GROMACS .gro file of N, CA and C in nm:
model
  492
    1UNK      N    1  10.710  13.549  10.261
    1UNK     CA    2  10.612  13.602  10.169
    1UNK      C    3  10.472  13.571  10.221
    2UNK      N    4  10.386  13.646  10.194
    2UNK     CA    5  10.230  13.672  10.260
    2UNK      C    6  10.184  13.551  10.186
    3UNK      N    7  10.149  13.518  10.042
    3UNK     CA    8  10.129  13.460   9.977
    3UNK      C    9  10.182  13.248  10.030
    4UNK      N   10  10.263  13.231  10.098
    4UNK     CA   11  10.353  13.161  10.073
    4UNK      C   12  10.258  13.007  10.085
    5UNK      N   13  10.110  13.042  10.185
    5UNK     CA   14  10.042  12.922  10.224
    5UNK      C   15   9.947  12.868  10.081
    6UNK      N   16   9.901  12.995  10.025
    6UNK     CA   17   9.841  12.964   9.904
    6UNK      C   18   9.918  12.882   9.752
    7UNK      N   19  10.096  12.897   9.758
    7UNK     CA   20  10.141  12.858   9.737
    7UNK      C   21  10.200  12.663   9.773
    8UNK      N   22  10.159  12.676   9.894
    8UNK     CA   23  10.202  12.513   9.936
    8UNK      C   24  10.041  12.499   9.899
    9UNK      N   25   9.939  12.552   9.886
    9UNK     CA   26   9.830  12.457   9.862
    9UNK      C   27   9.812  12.435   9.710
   10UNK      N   28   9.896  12.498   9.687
   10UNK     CA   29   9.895  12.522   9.502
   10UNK      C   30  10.024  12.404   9.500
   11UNK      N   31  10.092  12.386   9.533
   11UNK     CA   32  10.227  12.300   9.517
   11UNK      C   33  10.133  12.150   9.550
   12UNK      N   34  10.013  12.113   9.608
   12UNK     CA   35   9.997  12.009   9.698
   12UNK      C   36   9.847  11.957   9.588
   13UNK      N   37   9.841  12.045   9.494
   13UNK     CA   38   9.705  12.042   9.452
   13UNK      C   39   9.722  12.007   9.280
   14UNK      N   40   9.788  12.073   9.232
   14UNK     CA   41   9.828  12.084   9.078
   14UNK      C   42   9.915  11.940   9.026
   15UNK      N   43  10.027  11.892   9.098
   15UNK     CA   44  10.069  11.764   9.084
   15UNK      C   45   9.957  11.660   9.006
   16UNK      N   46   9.822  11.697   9.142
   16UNK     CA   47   9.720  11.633   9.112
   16UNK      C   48   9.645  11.563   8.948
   17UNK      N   49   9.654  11.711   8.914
   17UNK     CA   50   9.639  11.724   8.807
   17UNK      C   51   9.654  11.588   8.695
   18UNK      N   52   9.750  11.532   8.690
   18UNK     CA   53   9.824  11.477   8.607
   18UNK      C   54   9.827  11.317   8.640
   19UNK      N   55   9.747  11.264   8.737
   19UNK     CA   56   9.712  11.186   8.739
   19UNK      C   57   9.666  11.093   8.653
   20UNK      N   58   9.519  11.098   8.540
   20UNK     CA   59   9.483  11.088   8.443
   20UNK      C   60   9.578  11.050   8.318
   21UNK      N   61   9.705  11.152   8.340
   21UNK     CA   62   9.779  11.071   8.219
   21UNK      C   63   9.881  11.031   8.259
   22UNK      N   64   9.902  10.954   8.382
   22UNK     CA   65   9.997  10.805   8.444
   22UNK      C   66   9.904  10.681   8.406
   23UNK      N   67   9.762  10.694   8.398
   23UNK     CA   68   9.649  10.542   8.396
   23UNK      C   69   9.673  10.431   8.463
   24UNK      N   70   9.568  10.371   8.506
   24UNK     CA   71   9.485  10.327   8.622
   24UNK      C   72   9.626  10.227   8.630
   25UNK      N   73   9.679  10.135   8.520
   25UNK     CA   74   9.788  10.040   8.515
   25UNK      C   75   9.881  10.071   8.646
   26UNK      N   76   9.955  10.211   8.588
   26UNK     CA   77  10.080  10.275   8.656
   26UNK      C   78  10.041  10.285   8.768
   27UNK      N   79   9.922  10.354   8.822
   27UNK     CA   80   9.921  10.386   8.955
   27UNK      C   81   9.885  10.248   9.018
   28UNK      N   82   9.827  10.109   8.988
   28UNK     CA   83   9.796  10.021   9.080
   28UNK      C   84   9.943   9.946   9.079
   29UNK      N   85  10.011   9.948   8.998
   29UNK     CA   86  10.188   9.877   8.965
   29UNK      C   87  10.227   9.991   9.084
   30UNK      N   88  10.286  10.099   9.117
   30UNK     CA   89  10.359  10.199   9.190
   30UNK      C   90  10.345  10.265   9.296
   31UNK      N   91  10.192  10.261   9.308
   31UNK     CA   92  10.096  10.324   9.391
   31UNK      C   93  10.192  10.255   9.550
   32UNK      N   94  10.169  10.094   9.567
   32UNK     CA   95  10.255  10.087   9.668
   32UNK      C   96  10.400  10.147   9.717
   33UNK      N   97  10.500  10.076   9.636
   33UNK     CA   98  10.602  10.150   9.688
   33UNK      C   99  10.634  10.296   9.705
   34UNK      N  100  10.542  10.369   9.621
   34UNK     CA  101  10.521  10.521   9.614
   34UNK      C  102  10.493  10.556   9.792
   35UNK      N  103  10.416  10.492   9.823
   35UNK     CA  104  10.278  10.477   9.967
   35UNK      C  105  10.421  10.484  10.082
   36UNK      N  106  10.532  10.393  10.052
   36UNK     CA  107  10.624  10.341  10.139
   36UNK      C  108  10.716  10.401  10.124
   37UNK      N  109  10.761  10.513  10.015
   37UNK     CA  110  10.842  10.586  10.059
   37UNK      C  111  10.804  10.738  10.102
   38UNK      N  112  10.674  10.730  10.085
   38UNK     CA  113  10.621  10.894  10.157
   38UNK      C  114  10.640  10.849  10.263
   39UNK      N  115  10.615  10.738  10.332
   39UNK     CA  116  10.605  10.728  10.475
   39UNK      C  117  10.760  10.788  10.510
   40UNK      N  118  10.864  10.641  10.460
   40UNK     CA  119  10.986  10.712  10.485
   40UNK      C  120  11.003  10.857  10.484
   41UNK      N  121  10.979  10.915  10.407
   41UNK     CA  122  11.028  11.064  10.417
   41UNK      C  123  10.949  11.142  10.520
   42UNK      N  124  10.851  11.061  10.533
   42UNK     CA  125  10.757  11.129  10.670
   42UNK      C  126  10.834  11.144  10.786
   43UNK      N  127  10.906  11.004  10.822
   43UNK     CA  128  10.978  10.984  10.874
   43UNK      C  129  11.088  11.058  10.896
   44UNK      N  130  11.140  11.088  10.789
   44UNK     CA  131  11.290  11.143  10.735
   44UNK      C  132  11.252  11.285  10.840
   45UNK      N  133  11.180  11.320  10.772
   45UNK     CA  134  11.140  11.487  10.801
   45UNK      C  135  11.124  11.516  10.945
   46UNK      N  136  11.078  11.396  11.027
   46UNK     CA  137  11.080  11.399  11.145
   46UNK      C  138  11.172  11.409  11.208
   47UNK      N  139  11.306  11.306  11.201
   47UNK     CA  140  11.461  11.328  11.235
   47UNK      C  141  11.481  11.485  11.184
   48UNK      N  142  11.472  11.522  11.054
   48UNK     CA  143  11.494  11.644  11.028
   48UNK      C  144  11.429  11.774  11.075
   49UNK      N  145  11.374  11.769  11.195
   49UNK     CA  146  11.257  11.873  11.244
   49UNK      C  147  11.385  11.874  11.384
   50UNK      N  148  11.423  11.765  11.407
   50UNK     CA  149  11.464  11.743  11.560
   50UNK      C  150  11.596  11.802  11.555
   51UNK      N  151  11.702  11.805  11.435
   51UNK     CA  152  11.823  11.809  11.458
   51UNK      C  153  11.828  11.916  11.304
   52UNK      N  154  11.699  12.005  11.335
   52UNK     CA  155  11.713  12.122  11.219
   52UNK      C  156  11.783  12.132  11.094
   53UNK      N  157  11.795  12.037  11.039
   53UNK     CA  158  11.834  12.040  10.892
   53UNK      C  159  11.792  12.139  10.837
   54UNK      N  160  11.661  12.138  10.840
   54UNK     CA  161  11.556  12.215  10.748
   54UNK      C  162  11.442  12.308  10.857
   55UNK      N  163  11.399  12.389  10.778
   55UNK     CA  164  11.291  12.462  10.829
   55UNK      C  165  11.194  12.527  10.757
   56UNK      N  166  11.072  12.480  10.820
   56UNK     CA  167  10.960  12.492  10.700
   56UNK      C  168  10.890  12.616  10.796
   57UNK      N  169  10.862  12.770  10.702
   57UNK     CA  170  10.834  12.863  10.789
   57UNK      C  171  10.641  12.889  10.800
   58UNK      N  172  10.571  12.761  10.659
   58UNK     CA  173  10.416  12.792  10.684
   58UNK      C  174  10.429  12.664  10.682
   59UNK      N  175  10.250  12.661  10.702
   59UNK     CA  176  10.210  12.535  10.634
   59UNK      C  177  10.062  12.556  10.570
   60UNK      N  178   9.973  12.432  10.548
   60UNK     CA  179   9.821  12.509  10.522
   60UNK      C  180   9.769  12.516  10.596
   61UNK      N  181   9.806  12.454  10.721
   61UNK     CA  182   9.710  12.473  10.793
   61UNK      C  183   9.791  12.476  10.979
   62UNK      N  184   9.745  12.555  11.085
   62UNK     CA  185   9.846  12.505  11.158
   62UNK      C  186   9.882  12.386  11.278
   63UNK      N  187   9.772  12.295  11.204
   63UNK     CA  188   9.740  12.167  11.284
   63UNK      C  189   9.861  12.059  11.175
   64UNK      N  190   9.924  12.130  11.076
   64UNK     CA  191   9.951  12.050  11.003
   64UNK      C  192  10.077  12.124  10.967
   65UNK      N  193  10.197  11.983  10.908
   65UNK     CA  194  10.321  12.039  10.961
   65UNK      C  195  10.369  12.055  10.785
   66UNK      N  196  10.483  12.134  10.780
   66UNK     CA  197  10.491  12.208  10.632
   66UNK      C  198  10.525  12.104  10.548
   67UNK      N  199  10.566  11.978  10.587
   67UNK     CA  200  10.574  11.920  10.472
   67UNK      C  201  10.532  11.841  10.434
   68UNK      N  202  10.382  11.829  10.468
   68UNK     CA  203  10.248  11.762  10.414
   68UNK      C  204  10.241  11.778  10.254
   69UNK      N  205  10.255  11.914  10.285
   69UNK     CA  206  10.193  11.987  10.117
   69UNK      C  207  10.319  11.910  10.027
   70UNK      N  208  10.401  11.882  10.068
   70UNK     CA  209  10.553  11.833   9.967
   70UNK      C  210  10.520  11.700   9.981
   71UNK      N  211  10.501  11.615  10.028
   71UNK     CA  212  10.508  11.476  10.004
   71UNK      C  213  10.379  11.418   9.986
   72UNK      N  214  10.259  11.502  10.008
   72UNK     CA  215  10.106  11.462   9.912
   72UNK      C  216  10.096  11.564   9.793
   73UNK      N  217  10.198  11.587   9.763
   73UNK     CA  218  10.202  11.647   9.625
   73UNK      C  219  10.316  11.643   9.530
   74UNK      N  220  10.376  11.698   9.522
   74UNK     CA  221  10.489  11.700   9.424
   74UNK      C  222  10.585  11.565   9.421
   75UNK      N  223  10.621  11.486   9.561
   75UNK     CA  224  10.648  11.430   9.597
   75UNK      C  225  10.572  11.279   9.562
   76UNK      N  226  10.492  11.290   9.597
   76UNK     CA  227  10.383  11.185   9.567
   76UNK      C  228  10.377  11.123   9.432
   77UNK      N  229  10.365  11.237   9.362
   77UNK     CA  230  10.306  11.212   9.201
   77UNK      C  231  10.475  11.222   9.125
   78UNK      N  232  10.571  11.287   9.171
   78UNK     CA  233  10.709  11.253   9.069
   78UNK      C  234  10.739  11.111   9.074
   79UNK      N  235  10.718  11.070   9.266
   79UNK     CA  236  10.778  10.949   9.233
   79UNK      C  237  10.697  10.831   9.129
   80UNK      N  238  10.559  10.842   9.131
   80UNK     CA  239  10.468  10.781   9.031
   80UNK      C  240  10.516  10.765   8.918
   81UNK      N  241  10.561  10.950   8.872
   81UNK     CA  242  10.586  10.977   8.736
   81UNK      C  243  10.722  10.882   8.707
   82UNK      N  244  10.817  10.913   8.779
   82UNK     CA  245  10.976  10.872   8.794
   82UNK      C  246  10.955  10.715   8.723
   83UNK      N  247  10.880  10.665   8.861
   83UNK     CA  248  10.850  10.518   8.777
   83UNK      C  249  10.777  10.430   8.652
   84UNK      N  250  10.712  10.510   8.629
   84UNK     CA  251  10.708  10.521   8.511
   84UNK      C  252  10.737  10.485   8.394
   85UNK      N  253  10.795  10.617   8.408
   85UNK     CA  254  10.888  10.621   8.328
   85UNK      C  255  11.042  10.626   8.287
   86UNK      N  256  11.059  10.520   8.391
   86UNK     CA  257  11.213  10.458   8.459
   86UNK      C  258  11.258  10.336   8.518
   87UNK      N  259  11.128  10.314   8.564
   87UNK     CA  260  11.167  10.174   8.618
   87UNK      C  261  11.212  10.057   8.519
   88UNK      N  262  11.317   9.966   8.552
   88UNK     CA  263  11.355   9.868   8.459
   88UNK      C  264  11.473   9.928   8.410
   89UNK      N  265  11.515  10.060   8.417
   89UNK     CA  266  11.618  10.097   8.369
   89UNK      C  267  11.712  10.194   8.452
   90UNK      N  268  11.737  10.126   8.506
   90UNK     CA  269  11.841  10.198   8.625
   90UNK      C  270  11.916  10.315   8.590
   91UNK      N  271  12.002  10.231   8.492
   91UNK     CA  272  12.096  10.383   8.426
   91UNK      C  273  11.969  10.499   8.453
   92UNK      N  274  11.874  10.498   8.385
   92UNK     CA  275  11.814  10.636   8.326
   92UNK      C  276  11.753  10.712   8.491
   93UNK      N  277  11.675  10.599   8.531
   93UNK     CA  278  11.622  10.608   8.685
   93UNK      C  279  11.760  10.696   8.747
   94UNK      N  280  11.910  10.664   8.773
   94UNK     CA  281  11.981  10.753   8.820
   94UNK      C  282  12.003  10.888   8.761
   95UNK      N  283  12.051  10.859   8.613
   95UNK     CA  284  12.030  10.991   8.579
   95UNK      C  285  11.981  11.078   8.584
   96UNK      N  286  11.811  11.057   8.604
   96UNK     CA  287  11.658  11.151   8.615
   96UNK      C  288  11.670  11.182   8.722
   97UNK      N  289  11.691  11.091   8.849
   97UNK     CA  290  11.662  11.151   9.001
   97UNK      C  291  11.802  11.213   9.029
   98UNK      N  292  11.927  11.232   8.980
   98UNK     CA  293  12.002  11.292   8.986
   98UNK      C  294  12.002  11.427   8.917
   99UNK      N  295  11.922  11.473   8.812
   99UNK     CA  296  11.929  11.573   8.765
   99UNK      C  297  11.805  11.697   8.881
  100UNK      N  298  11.700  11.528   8.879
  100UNK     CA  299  11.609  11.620   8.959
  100UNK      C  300  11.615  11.652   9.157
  101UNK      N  301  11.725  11.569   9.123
  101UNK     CA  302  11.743  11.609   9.290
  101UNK      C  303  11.851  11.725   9.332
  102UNK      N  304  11.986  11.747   9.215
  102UNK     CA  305  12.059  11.885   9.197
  102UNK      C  306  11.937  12.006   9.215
  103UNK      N  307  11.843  11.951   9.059
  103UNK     CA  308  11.772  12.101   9.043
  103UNK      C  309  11.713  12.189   9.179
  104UNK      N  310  11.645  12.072   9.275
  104UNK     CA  311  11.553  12.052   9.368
  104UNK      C  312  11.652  12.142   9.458
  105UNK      N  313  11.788  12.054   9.531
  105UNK     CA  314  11.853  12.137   9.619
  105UNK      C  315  11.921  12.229   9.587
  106UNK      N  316  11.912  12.260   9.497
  106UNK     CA  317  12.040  12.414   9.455
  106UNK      C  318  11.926  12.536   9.462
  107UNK      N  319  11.884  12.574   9.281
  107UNK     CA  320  11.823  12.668   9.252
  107UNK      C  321  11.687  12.650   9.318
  108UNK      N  322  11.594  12.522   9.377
  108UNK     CA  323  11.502  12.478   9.443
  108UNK      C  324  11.490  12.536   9.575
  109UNK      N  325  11.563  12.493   9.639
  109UNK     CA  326  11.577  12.553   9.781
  109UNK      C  327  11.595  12.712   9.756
  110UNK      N  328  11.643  12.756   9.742
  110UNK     CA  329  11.678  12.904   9.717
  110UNK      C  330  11.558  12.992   9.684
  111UNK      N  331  11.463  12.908   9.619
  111UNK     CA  332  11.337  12.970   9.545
  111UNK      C  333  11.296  12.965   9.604
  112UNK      N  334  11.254  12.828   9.725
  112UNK     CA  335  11.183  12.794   9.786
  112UNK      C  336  11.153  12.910   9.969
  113UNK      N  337  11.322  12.956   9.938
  113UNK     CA  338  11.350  13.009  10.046
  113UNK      C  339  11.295  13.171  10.074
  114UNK      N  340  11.327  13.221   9.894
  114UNK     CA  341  11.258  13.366   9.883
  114UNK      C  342  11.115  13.360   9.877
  115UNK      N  343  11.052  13.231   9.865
  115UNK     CA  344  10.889  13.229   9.856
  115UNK      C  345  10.848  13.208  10.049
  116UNK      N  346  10.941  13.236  10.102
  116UNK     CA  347  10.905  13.179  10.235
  116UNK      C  348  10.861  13.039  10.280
  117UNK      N  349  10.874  12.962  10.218
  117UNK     CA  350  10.815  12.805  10.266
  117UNK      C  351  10.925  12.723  10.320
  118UNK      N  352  11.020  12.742  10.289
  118UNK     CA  353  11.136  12.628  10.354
  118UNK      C  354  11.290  12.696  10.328
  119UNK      N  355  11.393  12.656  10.420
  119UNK     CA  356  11.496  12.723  10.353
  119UNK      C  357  11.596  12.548  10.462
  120UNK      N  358  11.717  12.571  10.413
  120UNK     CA  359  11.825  12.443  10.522
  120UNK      C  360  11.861  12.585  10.587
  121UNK      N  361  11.883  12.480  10.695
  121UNK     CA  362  11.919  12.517  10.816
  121UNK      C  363  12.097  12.469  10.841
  122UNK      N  364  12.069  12.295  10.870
  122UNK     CA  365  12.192  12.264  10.914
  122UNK      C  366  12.237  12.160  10.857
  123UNK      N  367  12.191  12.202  10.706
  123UNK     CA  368  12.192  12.087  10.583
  123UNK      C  369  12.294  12.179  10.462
  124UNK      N  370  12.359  12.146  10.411
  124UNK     CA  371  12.352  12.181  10.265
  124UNK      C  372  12.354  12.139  10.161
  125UNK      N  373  12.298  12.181  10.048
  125UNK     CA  374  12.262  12.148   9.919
  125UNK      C  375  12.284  12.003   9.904
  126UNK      N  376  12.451  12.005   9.914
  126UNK     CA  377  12.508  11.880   9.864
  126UNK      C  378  12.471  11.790   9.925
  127UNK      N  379  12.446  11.809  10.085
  127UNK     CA  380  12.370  11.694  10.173
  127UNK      C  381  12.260  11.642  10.143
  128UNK      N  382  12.165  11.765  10.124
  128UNK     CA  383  12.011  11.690  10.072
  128UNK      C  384  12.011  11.660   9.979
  129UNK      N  385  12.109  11.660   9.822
  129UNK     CA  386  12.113  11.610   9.713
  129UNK      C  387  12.133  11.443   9.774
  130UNK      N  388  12.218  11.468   9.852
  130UNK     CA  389  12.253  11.279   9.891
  130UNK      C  390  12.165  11.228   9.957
  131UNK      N  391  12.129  11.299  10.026
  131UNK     CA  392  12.022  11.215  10.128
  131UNK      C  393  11.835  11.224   9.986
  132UNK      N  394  11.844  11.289   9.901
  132UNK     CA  395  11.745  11.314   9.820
  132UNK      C  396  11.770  11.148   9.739
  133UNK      N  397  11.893  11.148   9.742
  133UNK     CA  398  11.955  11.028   9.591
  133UNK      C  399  11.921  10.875   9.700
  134UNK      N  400  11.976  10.896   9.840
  134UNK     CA  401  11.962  10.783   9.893
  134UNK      C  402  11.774  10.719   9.876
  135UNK      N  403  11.726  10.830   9.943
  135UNK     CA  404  11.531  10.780   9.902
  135UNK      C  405  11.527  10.776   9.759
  136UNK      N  406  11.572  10.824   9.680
  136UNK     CA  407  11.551  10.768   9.525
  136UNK      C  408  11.578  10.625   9.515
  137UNK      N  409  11.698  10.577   9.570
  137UNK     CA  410  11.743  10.410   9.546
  137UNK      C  411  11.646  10.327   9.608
  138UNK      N  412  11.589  10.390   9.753
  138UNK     CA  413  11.482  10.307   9.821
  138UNK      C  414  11.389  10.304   9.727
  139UNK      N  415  11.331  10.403   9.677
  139UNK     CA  416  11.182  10.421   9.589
  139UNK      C  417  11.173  10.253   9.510
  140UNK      N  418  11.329  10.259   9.456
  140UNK     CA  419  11.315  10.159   9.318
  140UNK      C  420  11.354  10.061   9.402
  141UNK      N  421  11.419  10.030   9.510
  141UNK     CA  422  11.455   9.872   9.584
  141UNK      C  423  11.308   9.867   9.605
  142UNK      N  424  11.235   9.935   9.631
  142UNK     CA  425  11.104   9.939   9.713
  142UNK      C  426  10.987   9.861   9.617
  143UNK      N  427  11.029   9.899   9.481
  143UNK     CA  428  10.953   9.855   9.350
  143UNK      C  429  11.001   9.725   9.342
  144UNK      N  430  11.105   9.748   9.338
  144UNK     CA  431  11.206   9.601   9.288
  144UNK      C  432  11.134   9.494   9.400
  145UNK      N  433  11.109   9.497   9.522
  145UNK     CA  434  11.134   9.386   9.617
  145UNK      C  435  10.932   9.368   9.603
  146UNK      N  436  10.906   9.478   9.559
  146UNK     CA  437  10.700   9.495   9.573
  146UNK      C  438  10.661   9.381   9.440
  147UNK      N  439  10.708   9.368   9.311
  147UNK     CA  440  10.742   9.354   9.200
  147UNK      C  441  10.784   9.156   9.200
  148UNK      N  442  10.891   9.158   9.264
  148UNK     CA  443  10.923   9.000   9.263
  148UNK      C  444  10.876   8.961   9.373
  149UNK      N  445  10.812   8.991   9.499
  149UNK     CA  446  10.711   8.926   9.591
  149UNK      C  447  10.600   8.886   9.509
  150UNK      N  448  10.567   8.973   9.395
  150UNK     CA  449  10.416   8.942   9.351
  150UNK      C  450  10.449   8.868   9.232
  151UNK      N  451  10.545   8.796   9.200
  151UNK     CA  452  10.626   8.696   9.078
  151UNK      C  453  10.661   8.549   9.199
  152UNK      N  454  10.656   8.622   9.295
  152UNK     CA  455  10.696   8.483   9.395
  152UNK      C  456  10.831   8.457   9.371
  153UNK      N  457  10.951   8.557   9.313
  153UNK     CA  458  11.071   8.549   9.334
  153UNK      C  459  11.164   8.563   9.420
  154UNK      N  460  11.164   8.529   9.523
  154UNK     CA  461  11.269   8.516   9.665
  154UNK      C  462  11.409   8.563   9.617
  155UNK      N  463  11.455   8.433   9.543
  155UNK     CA  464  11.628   8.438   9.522
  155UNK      C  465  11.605   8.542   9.420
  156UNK      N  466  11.561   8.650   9.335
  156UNK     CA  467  11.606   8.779   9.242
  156UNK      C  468  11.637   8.865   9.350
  157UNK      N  469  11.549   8.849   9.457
  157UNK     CA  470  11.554   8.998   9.589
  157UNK      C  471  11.673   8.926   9.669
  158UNK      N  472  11.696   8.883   9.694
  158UNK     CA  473  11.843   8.851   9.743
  158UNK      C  474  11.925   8.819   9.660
  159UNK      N  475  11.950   8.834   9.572
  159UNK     CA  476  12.081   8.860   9.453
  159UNK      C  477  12.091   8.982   9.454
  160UNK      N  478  11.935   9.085   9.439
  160UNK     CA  479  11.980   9.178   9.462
  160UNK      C  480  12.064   9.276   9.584
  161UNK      N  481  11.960   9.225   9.671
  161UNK     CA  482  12.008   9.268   9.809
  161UNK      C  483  12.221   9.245   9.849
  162UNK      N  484  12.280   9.163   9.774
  162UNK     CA  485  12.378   9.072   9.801
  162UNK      C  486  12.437   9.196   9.702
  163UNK      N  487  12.413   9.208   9.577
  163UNK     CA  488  12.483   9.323   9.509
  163UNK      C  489  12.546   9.483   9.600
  164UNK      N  490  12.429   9.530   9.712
  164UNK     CA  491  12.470   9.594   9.746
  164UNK      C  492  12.521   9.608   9.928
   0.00000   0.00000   0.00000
């Protein structure tokens, strides 16, 4: 679709938005581990460029690779939101990133695919749902371990760590 770049700048921009009603609290509590799993997925996306999982067909710009606009945007600010309004409660934290990581790879991708911005390649659905669910568990180990460093709790992060 012709349209498809004005769209990732619209996907990368509007998230934005909503900032204001997370407050200053949430984002200085989350803001880190949020910081540490964009990287990861920066990361992620990189393995996934090499061994074509995925394929991103614009971007905004072409010094800049398509999935900038997804992880300084939508990406960025769910996981904020996620924590939120989840953290401390695991049950719900799985439930939420499980509903939102189905929605994401099924009817998501598909949309994503007729808008021209991304479609899998040598992934499917069910894969990036798992590999979507695995960075969800990091997000919150990521909180969890950011959280009792700054309590000065050692032995909670290795009880936890030992659980799994």
């Amino acid at each position: 679709m012709r349209h498809s770049r004005f769209l990732l700048i619209l996907m990368m921009i509007l998230p934005w938005f909503s900032i204001p009603l997370l407050g200053r609290s949430t984002i200085k509590r989350f803001l880190p581990a949020t910081i540490l799993i964009s990287c990861v997925v920066k990361i992620n996306n990189i393995t996934a460029k090499k061994r074509n999982w995925w394929k991103f067909y614009n971007s905004i710009h072409p010094k800049i690779s398509g999935d900038i606009p997804f992880i300084l945007g939508p990406y960025l600010l769910s996981s904020l939101w996620i924590l939120k309004l989840t953290y401390g409660k695991l049950k719900l934290f799985t439930i939420t990133n499980a509903i939102g990581h189905i929605l994401f790879a099924f009817p998501g991708i598909k949309l994503l695919k007729r808008l021209g911005i991304v479609s899998l390649v040598k992934m499917k659905p069910i894969q990036l749902t798992l590999l979507l669910t695995i960075r969800g568990f990091l997000l919150y180990g990521f909180q969890f371990v950011i959280e009792n460093i700054k309590q000065n709790n050692i032995s909670r992060i290795l009880k936890f760590i030992k659980k799994f």
